[in-house]
Coordinates of C-alpha atoms in Angstrom, one line a residue:
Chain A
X1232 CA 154.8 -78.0 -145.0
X1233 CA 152.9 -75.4 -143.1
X1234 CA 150.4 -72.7 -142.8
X1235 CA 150.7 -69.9 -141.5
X1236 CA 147.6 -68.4 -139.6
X1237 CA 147.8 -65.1 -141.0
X1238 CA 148.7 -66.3 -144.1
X1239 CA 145.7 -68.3 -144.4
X1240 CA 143.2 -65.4 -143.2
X1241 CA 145.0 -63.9 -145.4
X1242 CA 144.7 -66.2 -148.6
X1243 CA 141.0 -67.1 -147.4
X1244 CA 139.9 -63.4 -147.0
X1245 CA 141.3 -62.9 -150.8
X1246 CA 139.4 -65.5 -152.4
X1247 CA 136.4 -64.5 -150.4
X1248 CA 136.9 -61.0 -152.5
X1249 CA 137.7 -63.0 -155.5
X1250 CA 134.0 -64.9 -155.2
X1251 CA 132.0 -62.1 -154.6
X1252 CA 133.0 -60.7 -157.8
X1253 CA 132.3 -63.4 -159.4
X1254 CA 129.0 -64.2 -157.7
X1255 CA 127.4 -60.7 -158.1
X1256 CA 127.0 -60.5 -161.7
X1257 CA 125.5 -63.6 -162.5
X1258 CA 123.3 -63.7 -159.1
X1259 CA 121.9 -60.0 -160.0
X1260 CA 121.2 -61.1 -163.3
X1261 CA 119.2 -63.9 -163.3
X1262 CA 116.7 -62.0 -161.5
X1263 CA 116.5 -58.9 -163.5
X1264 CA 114.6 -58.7 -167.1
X1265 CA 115.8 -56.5 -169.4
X1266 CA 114.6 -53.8 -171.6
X1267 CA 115.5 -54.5 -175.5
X1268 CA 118.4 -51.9 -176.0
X1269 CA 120.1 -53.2 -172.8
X1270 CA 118.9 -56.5 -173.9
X1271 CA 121.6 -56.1 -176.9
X1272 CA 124.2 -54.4 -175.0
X1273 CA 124.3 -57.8 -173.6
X1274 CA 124.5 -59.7 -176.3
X1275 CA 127.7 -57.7 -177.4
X1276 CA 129.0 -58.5 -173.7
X1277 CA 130.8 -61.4 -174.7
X1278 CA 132.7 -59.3 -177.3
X1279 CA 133.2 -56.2 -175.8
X1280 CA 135.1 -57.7 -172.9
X1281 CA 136.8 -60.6 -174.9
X1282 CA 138.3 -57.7 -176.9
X1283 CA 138.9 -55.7 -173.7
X1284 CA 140.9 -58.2 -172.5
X1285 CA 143.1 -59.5 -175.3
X1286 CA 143.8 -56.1 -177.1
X1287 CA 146.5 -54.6 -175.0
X1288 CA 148.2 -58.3 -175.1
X1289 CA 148.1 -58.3 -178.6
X1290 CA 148.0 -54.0 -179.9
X1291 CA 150.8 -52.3 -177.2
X1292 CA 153.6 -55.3 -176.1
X1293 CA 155.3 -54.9 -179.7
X1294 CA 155.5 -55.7 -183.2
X1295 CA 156.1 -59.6 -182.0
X1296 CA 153.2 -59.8 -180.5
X1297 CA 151.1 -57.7 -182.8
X1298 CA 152.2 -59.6 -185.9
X1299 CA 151.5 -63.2 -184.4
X1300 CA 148.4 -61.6 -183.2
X1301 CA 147.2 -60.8 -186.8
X1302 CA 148.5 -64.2 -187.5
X1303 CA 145.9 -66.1 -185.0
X1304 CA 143.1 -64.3 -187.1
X1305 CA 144.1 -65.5 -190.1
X1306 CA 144.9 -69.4 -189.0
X1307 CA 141.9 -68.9 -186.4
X1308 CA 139.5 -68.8 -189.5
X1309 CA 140.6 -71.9 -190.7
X1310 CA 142.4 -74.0 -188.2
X1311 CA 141.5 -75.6 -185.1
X1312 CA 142.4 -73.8 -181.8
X1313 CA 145.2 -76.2 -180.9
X1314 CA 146.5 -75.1 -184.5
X1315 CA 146.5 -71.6 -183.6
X1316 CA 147.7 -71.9 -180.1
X1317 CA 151.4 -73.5 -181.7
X1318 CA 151.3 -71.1 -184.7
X1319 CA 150.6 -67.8 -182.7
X1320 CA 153.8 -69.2 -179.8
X1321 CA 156.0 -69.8 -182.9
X1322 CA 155.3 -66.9 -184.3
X1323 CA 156.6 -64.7 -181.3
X1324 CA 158.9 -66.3 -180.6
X1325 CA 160.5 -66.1 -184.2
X1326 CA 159.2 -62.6 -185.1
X1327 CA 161.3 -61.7 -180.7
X1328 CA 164.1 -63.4 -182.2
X1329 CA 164.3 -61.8 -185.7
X1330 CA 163.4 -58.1 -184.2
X1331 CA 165.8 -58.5 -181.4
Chain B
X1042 CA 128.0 -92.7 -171.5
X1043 CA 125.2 -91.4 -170.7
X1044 CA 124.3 -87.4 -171.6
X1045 CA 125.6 -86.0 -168.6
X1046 CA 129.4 -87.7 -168.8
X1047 CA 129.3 -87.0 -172.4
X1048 CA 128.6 -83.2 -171.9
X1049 CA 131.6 -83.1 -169.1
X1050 CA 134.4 -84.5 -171.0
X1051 CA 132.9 -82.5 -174.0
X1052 CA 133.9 -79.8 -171.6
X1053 CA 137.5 -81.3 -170.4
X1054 CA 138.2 -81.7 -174.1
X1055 CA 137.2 -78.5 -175.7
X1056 CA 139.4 -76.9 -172.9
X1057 CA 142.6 -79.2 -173.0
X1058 CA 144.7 -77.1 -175.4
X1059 CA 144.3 -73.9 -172.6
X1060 CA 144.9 -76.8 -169.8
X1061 CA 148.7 -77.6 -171.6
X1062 CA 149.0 -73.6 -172.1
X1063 CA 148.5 -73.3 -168.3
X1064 CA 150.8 -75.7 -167.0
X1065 CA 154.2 -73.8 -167.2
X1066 CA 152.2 -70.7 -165.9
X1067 CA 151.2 -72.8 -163.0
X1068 CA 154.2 -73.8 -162.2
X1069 CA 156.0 -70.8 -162.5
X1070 CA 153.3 -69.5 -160.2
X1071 CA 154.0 -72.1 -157.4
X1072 CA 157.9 -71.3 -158.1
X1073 CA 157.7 -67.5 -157.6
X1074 CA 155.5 -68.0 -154.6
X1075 CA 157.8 -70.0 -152.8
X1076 CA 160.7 -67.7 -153.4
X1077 CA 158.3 -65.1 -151.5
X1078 CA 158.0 -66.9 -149.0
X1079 CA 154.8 -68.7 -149.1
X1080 CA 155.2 -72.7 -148.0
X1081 CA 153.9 -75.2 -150.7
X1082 CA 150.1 -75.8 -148.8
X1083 CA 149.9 -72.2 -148.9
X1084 CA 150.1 -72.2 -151.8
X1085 CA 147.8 -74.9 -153.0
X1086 CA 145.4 -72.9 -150.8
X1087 CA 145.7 -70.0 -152.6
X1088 CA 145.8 -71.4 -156.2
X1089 CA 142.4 -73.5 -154.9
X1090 CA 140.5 -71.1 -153.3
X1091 CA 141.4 -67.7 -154.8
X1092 CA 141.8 -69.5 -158.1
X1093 CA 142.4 -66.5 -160.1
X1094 CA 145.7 -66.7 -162.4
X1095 CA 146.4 -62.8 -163.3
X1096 CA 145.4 -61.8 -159.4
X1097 CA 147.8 -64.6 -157.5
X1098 CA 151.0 -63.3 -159.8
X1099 CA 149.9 -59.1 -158.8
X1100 CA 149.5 -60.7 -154.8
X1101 CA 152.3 -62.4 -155.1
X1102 CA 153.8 -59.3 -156.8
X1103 CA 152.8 -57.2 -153.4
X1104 CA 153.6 -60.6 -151.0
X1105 CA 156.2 -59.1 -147.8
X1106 CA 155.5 -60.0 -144.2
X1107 CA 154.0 -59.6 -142.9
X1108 CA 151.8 -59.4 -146.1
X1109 CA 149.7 -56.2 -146.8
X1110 CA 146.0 -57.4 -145.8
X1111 CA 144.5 -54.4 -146.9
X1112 CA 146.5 -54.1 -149.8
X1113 CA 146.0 -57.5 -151.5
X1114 CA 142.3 -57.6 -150.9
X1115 CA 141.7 -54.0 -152.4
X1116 CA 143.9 -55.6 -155.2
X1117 CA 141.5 -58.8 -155.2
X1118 CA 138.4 -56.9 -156.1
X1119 CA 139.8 -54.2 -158.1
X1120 CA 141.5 -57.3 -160.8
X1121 CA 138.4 -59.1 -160.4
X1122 CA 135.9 -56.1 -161.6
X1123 CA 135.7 -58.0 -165.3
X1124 CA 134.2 -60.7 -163.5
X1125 CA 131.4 -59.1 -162.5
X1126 CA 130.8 -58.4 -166.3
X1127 CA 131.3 -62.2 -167.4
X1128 CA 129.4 -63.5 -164.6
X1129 CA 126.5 -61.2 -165.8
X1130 CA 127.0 -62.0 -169.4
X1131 CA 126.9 -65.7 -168.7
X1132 CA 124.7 -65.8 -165.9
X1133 CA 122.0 -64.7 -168.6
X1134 CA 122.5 -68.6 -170.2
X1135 CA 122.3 -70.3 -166.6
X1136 CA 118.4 -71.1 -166.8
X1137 CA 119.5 -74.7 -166.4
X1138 CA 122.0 -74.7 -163.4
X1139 CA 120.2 -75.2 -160.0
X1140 CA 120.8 -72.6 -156.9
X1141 CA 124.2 -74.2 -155.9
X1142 CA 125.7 -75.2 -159.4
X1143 CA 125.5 -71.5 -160.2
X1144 CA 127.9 -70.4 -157.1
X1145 CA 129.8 -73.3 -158.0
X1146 CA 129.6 -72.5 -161.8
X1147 CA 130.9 -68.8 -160.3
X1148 CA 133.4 -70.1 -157.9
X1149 CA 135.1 -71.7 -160.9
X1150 CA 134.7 -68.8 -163.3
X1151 CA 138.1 -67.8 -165.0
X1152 CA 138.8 -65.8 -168.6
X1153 CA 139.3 -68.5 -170.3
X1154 CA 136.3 -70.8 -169.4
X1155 CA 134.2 -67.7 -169.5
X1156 CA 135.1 -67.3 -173.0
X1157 CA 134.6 -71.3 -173.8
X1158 CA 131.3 -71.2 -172.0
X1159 CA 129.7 -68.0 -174.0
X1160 CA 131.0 -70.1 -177.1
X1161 CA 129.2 -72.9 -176.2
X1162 CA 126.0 -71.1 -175.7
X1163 CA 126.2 -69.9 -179.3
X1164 CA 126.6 -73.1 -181.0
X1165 CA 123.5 -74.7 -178.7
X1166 CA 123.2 -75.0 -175.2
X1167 CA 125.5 -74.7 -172.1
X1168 CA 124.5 -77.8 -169.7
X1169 CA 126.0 -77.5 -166.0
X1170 CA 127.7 -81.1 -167.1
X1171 CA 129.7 -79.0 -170.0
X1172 CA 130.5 -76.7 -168.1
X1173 CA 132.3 -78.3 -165.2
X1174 CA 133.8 -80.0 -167.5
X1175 CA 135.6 -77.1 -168.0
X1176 CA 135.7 -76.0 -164.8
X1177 CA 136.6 -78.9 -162.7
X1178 CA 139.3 -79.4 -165.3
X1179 CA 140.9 -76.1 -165.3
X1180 CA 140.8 -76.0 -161.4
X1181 CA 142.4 -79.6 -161.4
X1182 CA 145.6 -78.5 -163.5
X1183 CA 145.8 -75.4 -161.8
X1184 CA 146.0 -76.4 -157.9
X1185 CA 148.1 -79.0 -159.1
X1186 CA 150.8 -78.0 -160.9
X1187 CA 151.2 -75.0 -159.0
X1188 CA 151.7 -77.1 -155.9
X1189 CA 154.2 -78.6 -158.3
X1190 CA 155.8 -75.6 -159.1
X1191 CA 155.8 -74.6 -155.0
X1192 CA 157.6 -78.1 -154.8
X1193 CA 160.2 -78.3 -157.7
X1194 CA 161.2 -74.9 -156.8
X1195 CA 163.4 -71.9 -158.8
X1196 CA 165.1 -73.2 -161.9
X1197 CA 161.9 -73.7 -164.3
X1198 CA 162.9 -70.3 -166.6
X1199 CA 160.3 -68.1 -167.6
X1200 CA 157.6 -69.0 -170.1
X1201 CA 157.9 -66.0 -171.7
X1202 CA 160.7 -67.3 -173.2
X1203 CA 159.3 -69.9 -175.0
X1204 CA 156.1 -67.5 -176.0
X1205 CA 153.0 -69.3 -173.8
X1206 CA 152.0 -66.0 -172.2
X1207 CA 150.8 -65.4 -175.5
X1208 CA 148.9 -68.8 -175.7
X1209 CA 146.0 -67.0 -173.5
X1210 CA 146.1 -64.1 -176.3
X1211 CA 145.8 -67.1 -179.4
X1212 CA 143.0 -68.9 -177.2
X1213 CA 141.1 -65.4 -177.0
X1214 CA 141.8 -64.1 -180.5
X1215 CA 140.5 -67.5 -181.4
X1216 CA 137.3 -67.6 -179.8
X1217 CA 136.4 -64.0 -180.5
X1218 CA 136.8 -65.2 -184.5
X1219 CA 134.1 -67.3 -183.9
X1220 CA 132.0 -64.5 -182.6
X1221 CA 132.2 -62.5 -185.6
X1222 CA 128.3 -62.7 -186.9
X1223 CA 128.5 -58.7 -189.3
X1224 CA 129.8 -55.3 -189.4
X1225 CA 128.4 -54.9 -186.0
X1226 CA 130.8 -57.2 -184.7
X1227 CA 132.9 -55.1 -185.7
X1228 CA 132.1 -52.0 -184.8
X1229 CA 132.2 -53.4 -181.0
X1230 CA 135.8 -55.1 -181.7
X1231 CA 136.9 -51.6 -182.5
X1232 CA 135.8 -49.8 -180.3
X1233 CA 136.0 -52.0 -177.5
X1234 CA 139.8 -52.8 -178.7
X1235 CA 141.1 -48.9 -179.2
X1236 CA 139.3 -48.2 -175.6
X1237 CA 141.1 -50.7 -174.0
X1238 CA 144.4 -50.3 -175.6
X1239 CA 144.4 -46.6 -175.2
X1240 CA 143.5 -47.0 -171.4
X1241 CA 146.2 -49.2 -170.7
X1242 CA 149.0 -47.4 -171.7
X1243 CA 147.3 -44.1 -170.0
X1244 CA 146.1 -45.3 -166.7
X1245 CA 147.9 -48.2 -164.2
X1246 CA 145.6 -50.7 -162.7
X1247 CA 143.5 -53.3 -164.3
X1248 CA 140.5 -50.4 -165.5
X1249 CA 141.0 -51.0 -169.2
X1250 CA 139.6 -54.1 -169.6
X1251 CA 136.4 -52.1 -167.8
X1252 CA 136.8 -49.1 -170.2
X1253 CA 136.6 -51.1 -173.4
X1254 CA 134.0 -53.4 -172.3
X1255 CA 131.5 -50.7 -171.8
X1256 CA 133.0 -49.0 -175.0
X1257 CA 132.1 -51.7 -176.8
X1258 CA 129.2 -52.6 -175.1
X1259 CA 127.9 -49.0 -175.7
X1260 CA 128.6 -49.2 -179.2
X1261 CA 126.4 -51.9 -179.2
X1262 CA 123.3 -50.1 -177.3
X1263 CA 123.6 -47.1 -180.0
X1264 CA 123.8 -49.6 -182.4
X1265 CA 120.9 -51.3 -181.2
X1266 CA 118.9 -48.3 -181.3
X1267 CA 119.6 -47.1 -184.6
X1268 CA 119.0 -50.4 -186.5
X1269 CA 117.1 -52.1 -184.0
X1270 CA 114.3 -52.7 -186.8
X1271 CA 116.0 -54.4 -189.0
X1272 CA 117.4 -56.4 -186.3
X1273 CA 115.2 -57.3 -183.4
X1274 CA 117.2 -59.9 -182.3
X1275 CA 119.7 -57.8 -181.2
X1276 CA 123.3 -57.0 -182.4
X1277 CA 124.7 -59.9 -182.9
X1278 CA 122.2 -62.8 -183.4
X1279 CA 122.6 -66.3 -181.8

């Protein structure tokens, strides 16, 4: 096992870039007080991204992926996240195999 | 157990299901690298310090040598953007951490214990000890399985196959069912959902989870403003 020295720059200076990304937004805000409206664009933060984040997974890879998507709703309002976790996989996995 | 331990394995368990849905990924992860060219303690390093699962496969994606410098960090802060939005939208239920748990809190920040963290804060209150317990968990499983993978080598097959890439997308789908308060909710889903969607197939790069955030998120401001009085809480109540 070794390490290369540029490598490790390398690796080092990327998770220095990784960190401040993650740093600024949380640093910034604990020091700034908000006005109402931005106040509730904030609360709507956690959703708005969420969504961001999961909708091409689950809207533009296929019909696989969008019908075990619409399935994790439906178990997600019932079952435990575990549940959903197995039934969603299956579901891909079935619905690639049926669709070709 | 006293309060604190309790809160950190409340944490560790809350976030095992993602920790198993991680594994493979991991592995594959410290497999890939290695065929690159990367030697197994590079790429613990990487998986410990950078610590970011979608950016090490997109630098590993890029990885030559000598390795594009320029390149891969350009690539770092352009993936990372969303966290800037998590870390603010989290950062707003942090009243508790001290100075240095709230770098460490943000060295540690990833999608998924973002997403477990913002749920905890609506069903009472985020303690540093639950939080870490995600945290120290996830990083755990990740450096070490993906030294794993580095180790073991080629040969694993991809978990595609056997559908966990979609595991993230059932964790998410899941947690975001647990946000839904009223129509509001909704209203942001949509929009921040077609926003995103539409901006991924249109424009390369990692924008559209930016896009539809600030859709959504401005959905919620206009919202905000034109019902405000009926719900001064804001859109979507604790």
């Amino acid at each position: 096992m070794m390490m290369d020295p540029y490598n490790m720059t390398l690796i080092l200076l990327v998770a220095l870039a990784t960190f401040a990304m993650r740093a600024v937004g949380a640093v910034v805000m604990a020091r700034v007080k908000l006005a109402p409206v931005s106040a509730a664009a904030f609360e709507a933060m956690p959703v708005a991204v969420l969504t961001a984040v999961v909708a091409p997974a689950a809207l533009t890879q296929g019909l696989p992926e969008a019908i075990a998507g619409a399935t994790a709703v439906f178990v997600g309002l019932r079952a435990p996240m575990a549940v959903v976790i197995v039934v969603a996989m299956a579901t891909v996995v079935a619905m690639r195999h049926v669709m070709g | 157990m006293g309060i604190r331990a309790q809160e950190f394995s409340a944490g560790a368990i809350a976030i095992l299901p993602v920790l198993v849905a991680t594994m493979p990924i991991a592995l594959l992860f410290g497999a890939l690298a290695v065929a690159k060219g990367l030697s197994p303690l590079e790429v613990w390093l990487m998986s410990a310090t950078v610590y970011a699962g979608a950016l090490q496969f997109v630098a590993i994606d890029q990885w030559a040598d000598p390795a594009p410098l320029g390149l891969l960090v350009f690539t770092a802060l352009v993936v990372n953007v969303r966290h800037v939005l998590m870390g603010a939208s989290i950062g707003r239920s942090m009243a508790g951490f001290s100075g240095p748990a709230r770098y460490a809190a943000m060295f540690v920040l990833t999608d998924e214990g973002w997403a477990f963290a913002e749920r905890r804060v609506r069903s009472g209150n985020l303690t540093p000890a639950y939080y870490f317990g995600i945290g120290v968990s996830m990083w755990l499983s990740w450096t070490l399985f993906s030294l794993l993978g580095a180790i073991i080598g080629r040969g694993l097959g991809y978990p595609s196959t056997y559908g966990f890439n979609f595991a993230f997308s059932a964790v998410f789908i899941c947690i975001l069912v647990g946000f839904w308060s009223d129509w509001r909710t909704g209203a942001v889903l949509l929009a921040s959902g077609g926003v995103s969607a539409l901006v991924y197939l249109a424009v390369p790069g990692a924008w559209y989870i930016l896009a539809g955030a600030f859709a959504g998120v401005g959905v919620a401001a206009i919202l905000h403003a034109e019902t405000g009085n009926q719900n001064p809480d804001g859109v979507m109540p604790s």
